[in-house]
Structures are given as C-alpha cells and as structure tokens.
Short mmCIF file of C-alpha atoms in Angstrom, two decimals:
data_model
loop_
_atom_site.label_atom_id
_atom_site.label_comp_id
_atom_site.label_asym_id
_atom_site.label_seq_id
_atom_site.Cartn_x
_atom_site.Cartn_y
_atom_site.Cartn_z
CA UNK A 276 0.00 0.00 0.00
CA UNK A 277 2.75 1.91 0.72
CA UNK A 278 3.36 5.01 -1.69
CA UNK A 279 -0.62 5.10 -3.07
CA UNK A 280 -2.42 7.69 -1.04
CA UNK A 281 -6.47 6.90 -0.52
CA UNK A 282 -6.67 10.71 0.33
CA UNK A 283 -6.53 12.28 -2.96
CA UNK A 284 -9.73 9.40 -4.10
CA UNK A 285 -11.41 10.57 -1.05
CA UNK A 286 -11.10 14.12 -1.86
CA UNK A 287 -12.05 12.94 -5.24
CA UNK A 288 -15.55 10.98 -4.33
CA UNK A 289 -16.71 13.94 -1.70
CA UNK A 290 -16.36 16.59 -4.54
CA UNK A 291 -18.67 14.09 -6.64
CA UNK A 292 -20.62 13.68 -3.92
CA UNK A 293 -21.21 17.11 -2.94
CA UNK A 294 -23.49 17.89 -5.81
CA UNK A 295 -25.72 14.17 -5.08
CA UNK A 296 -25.86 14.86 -1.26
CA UNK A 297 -29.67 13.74 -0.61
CA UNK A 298 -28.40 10.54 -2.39
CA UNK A 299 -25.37 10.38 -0.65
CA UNK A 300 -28.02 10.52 3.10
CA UNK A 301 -29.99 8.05 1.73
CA UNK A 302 -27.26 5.38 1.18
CA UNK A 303 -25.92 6.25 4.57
CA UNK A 304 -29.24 6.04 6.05
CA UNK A 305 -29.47 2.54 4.54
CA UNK A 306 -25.77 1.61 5.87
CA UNK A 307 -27.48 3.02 9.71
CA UNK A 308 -30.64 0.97 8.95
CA UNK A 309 -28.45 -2.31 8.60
CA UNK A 310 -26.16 -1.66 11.43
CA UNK A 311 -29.03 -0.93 13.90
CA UNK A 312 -30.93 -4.04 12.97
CA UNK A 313 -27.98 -6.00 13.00
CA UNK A 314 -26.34 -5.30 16.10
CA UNK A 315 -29.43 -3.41 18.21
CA UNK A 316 -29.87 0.65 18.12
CA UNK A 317 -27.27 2.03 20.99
CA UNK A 318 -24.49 3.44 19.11
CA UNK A 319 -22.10 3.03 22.51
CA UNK A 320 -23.16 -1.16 22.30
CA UNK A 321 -23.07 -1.50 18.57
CA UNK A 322 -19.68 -0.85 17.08
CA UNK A 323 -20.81 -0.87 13.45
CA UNK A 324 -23.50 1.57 14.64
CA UNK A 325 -21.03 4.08 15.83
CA UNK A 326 -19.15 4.11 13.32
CA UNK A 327 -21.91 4.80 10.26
CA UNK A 328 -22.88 7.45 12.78
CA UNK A 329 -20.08 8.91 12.80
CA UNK A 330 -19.65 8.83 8.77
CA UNK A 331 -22.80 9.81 8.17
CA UNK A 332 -21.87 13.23 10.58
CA UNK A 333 -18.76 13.83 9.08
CA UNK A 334 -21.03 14.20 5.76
CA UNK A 335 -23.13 17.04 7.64
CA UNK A 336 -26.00 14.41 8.02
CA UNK A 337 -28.87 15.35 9.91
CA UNK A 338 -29.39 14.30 13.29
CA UNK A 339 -33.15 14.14 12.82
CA UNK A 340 -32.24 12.19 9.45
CA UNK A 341 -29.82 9.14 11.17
CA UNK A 342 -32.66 9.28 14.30
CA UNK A 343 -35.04 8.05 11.91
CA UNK A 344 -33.15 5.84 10.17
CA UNK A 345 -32.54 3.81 13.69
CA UNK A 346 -36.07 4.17 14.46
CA UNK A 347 -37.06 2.49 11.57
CA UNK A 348 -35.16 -0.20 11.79
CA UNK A 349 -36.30 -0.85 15.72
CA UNK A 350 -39.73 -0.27 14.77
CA UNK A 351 -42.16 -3.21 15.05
CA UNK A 352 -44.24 -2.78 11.57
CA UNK A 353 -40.99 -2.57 9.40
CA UNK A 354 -41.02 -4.92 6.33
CA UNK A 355 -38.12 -3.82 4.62
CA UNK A 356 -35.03 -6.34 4.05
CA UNK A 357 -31.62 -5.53 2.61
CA UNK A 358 -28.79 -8.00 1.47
CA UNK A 359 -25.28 -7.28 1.57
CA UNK A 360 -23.74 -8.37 -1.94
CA UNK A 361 -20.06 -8.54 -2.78
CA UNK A 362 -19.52 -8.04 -6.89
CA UNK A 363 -15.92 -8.98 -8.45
CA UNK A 364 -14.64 -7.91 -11.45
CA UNK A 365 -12.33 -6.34 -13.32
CA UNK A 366 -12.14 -2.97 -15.41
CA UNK A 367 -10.07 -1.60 -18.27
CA UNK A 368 -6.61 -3.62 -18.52
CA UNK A 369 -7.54 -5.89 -16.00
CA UNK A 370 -7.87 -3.19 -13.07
CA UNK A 371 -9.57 -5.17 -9.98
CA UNK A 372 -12.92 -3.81 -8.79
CA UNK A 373 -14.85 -5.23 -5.58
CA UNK A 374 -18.33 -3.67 -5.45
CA UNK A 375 -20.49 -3.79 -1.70
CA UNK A 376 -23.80 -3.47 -2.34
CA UNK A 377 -27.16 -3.15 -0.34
CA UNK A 378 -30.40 -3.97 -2.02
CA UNK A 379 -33.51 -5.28 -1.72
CA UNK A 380 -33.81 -6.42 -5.35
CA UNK A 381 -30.52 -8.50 -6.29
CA UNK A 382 -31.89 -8.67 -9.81
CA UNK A 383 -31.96 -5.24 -10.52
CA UNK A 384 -28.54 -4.45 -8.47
CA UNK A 385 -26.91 -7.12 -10.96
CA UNK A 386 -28.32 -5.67 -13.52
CA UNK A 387 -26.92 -2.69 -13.02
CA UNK A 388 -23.87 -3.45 -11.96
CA UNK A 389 -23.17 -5.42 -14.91
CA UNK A 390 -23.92 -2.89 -17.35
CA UNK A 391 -21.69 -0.63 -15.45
CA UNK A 392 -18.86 -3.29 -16.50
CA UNK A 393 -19.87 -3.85 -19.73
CA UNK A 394 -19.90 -0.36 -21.32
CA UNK A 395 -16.67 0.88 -19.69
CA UNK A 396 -14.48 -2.01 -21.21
CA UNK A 397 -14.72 -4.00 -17.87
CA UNK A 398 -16.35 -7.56 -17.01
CA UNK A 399 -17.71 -9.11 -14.13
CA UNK A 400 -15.87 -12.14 -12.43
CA UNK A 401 -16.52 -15.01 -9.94
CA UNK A 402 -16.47 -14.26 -6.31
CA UNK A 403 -12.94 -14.55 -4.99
CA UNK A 404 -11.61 -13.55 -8.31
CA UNK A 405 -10.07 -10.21 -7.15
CA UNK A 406 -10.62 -10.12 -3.34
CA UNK A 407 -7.27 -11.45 -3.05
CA UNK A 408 -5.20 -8.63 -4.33
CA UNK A 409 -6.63 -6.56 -1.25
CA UNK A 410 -6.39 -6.21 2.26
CA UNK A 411 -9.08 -5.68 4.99
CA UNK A 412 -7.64 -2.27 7.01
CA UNK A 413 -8.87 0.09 9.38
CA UNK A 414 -7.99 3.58 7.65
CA UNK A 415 -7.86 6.39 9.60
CA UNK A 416 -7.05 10.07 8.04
CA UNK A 417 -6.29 13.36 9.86
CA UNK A 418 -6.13 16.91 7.91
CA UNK A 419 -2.72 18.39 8.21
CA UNK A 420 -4.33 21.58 9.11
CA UNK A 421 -5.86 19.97 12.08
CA UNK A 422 -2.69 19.19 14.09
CA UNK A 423 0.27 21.10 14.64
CA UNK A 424 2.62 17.78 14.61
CA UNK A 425 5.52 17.22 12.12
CA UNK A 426 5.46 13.75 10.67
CA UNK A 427 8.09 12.28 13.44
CA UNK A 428 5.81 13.21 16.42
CA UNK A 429 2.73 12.19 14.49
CA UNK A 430 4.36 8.76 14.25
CA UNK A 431 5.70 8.34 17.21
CA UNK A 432 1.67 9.20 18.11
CA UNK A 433 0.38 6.46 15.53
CA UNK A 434 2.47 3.54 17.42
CA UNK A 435 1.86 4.40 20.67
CA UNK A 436 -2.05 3.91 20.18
CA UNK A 437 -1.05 0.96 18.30
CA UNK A 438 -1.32 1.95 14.66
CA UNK A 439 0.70 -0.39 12.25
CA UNK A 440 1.53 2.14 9.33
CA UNK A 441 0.98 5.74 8.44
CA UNK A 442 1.61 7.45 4.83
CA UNK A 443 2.31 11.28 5.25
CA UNK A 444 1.44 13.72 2.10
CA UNK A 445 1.34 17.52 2.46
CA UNK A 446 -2.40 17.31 3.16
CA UNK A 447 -2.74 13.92 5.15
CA UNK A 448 -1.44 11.49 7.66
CA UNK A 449 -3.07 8.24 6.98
CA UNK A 450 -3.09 5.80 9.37
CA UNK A 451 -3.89 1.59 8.57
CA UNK A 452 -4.62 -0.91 11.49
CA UNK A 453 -5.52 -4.46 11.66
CA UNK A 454 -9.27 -4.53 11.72
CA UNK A 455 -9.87 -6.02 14.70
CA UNK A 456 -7.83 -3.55 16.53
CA UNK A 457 -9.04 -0.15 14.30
CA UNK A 458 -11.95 0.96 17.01
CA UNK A 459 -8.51 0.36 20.25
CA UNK A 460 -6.90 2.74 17.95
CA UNK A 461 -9.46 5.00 16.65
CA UNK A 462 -10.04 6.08 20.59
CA UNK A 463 -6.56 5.94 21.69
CA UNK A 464 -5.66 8.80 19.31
CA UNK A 465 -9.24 9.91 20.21
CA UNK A 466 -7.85 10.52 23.76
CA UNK A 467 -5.11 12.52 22.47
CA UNK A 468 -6.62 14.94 20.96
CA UNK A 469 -7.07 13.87 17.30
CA UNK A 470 -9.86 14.55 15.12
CA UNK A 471 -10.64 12.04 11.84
CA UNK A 472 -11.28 13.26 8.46
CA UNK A 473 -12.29 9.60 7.65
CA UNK A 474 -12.42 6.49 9.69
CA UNK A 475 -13.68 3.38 8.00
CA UNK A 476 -12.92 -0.50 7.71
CA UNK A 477 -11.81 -0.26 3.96
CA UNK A 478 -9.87 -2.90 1.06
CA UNK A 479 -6.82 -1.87 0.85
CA UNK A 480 -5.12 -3.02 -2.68
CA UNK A 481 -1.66 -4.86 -2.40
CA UNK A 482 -0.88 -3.34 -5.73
CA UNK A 483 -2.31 -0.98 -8.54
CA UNK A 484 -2.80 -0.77 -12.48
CA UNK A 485 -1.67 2.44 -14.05
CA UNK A 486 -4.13 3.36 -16.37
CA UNK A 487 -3.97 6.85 -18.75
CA UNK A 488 -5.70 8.20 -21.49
CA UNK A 489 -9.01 6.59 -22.71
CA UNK A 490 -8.40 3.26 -20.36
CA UNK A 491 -8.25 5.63 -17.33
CA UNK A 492 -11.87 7.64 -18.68
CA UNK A 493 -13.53 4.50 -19.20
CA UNK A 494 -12.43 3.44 -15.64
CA UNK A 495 -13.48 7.02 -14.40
CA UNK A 496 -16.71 6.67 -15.94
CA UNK A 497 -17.56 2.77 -14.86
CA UNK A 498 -16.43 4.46 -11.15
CA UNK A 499 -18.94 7.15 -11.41
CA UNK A 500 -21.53 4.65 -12.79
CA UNK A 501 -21.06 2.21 -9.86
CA UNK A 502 -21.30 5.08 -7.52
CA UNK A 503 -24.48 6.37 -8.69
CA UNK A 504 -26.22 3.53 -8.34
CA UNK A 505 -28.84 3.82 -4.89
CA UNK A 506 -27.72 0.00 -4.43
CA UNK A 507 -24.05 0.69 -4.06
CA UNK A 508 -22.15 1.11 -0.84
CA UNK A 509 -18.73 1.45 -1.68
CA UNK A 510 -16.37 0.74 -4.51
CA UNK A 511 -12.80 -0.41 -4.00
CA UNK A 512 -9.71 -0.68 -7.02
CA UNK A 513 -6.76 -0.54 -7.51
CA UNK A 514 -6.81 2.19 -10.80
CA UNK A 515 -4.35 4.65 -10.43
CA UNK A 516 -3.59 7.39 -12.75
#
C-alpha cells in the first residue's frame, strides 16, 4: 500500500458527492438501517452503529435524518429487508474492482452493476476472483491543518495507540490498522486529541494498475456509474492514474 495515497480518491468521491448529497443521506441512512438491525440501536453497544454514525456526521447528516433511520429499523411494523452483496470484477486492462452493495432487489442491483462493466471495457468475475489482491484495514485520516505535529511526532503518536503504518502527504497522515484492533486505535488517538477526516474498515489493494488516457476515462466513468447507483455502498480498485 505503501506510496498510493487513498486521500486524494477521497477528496475525489466527496467533490462528486457534494453535488448528489440527498443521495449520498440516503445510502448512509441505509448503511445506519443495517447496522441498527444487525447489532441493536445504541451506538455506545453497537460498534458498526457508531461508526456509520459517525460517517454519516462527518457528511453534515442530519441528526433528525440518522434518528429516523434507527427508528425504523427498531420499529415493530418494518417490512423492509436488505442483502449485503459482494460483486468482483475487473475494469479496463484488467484493473480489480470489488463492489459492496445493499439492495432489496438483487436482480436489478446485478443488472446494473453489470452494465456498469460492460460499457466501460470492464467484465464481471466469480467471487474470490479479485478479493485477493486486497487487504481488509482500518484507515484512519487526519487533515494536516488539524494538528500542529511534524510527521516524526505524528508517528511516534500512531504507534503508541497501536497503529501499524501511516503514509504522510502535504495534506494527510493516513493511518492503517488491523481490523480487529481499528476501534482500540481509533479512541486511543481519540484521547489525544485527534480529530478524523475519515475512519472506515476499507480494502486496501496490495498493488495498482496504471491506467492513462481513454483506459483511465472508461475506468473514471464505470467508477462514477457504480457510484451512482442507490444500491451501491462502496467501490474499491486498484486504478491509479
């Protein structure tokens, strides 16, 4: 991972994002739905719960908006059902995609998906056919203009809460943990002060596919397709330009 900054795709997908903000709510209301049902509606019990919160504030979310959202899925005449669906593939010059879905219609998410592939010069695969060029990771990213550290202290920071690797850039120190251990590390820098950008269980690729010219807008338009869709979650590749 080392050397391919997720900050500058981040940056990337909340410009996008900016002008598609109701949609953006409802997919996180449908991520807070999930968790809540899943692992009961207390955010300080439910670890998956806290965190979507916590996304879904970072994107300006309103309160009243993730309130109802756990309601809902508490609420004893609720009929609604989503699936969580892993799709594999691969774009232009064999790039590797994994696309997390939740739907409740898996004919019309594949559907879609697939044609996503399919006019961008990509093609789905079988599941497992890409998962294993990534890595499950906590990821953790602080704004440089948030702390007053140089990269040394910052590090010395990272271990001590029991980070295992941090990339610096002139906007970013991002921070990876095992996943098991992100939320231990998430509150130990917590407790010292720091304030997250982003915090999410992500894929993390173990290597990327340079891609330029019209290979790299197909891929930039099968991203944008995928990320429109109401049934998508997240998108991770390893397409760099």
């Amino acid at each position: 991972m080392a050397g391919h900054s997720k900050w500058k795709n981040i940056q990337n997908r909340k410009n996008a994002q900016d002008a598609k903000r109701g949609k953006v709510f409802q997919k996180l209301a449908k991520e807070i739905y999930v968790a809540a049902k899943m692992g009961g509606p207390d955010p300080s019990t439910n670890p998956s719960l806290r965190l979507v919160v916590e996304k879904a504030k970072a994107e300006n979310m309103p309160n009243d908006n993730i309130g109802r959202a756990i309601d809902k899925a508490t609420g004893n005449k609720d009929t609604e059902h989503y699936e969580e669906i892993v799709y594999e593939g691969y774009g232009p010059n064999g790039t590797a995609v994994m696309v997390m879905c939740l739907t409740d219609n898996k004919n019309r998410t594949a559907t879609n998906v697939r044609v996503a592939f399919n006019k961008n010069g990509g093609n789905l695969g079988e599941t497992g056919c890409v998962a294993y060029m990534f890595d499950r990771k906590g990821y953790l990213a602080i704004d440089r203009q948030d702390v007053t550290l140089d990269e040394d202290d910052m590090l010395l920071s990272v271990i001590e809460a029991g980070g295992e690797e941090m990339e610096t850039s002139d906007e970013a120190f991002e921070i990876y943990t095992d996943p098991e251990s992100f939320i231990e590390v998430k509150e130990n820098l917590e407790n010292q002060g720091f304030t997250f950008a982003t915090a999410e269980i992500t894929m993390v690729p173990q290597t990327y596919t340079h891609l330029e010219g019209e290979q790299a807008e197909k891929m930039q338009k099968m991203l944008e397709m995928l990320e429109d869709d109401d049934d998508v979650q997240e998108v991770y590749h390893n397409f760099s330009e």
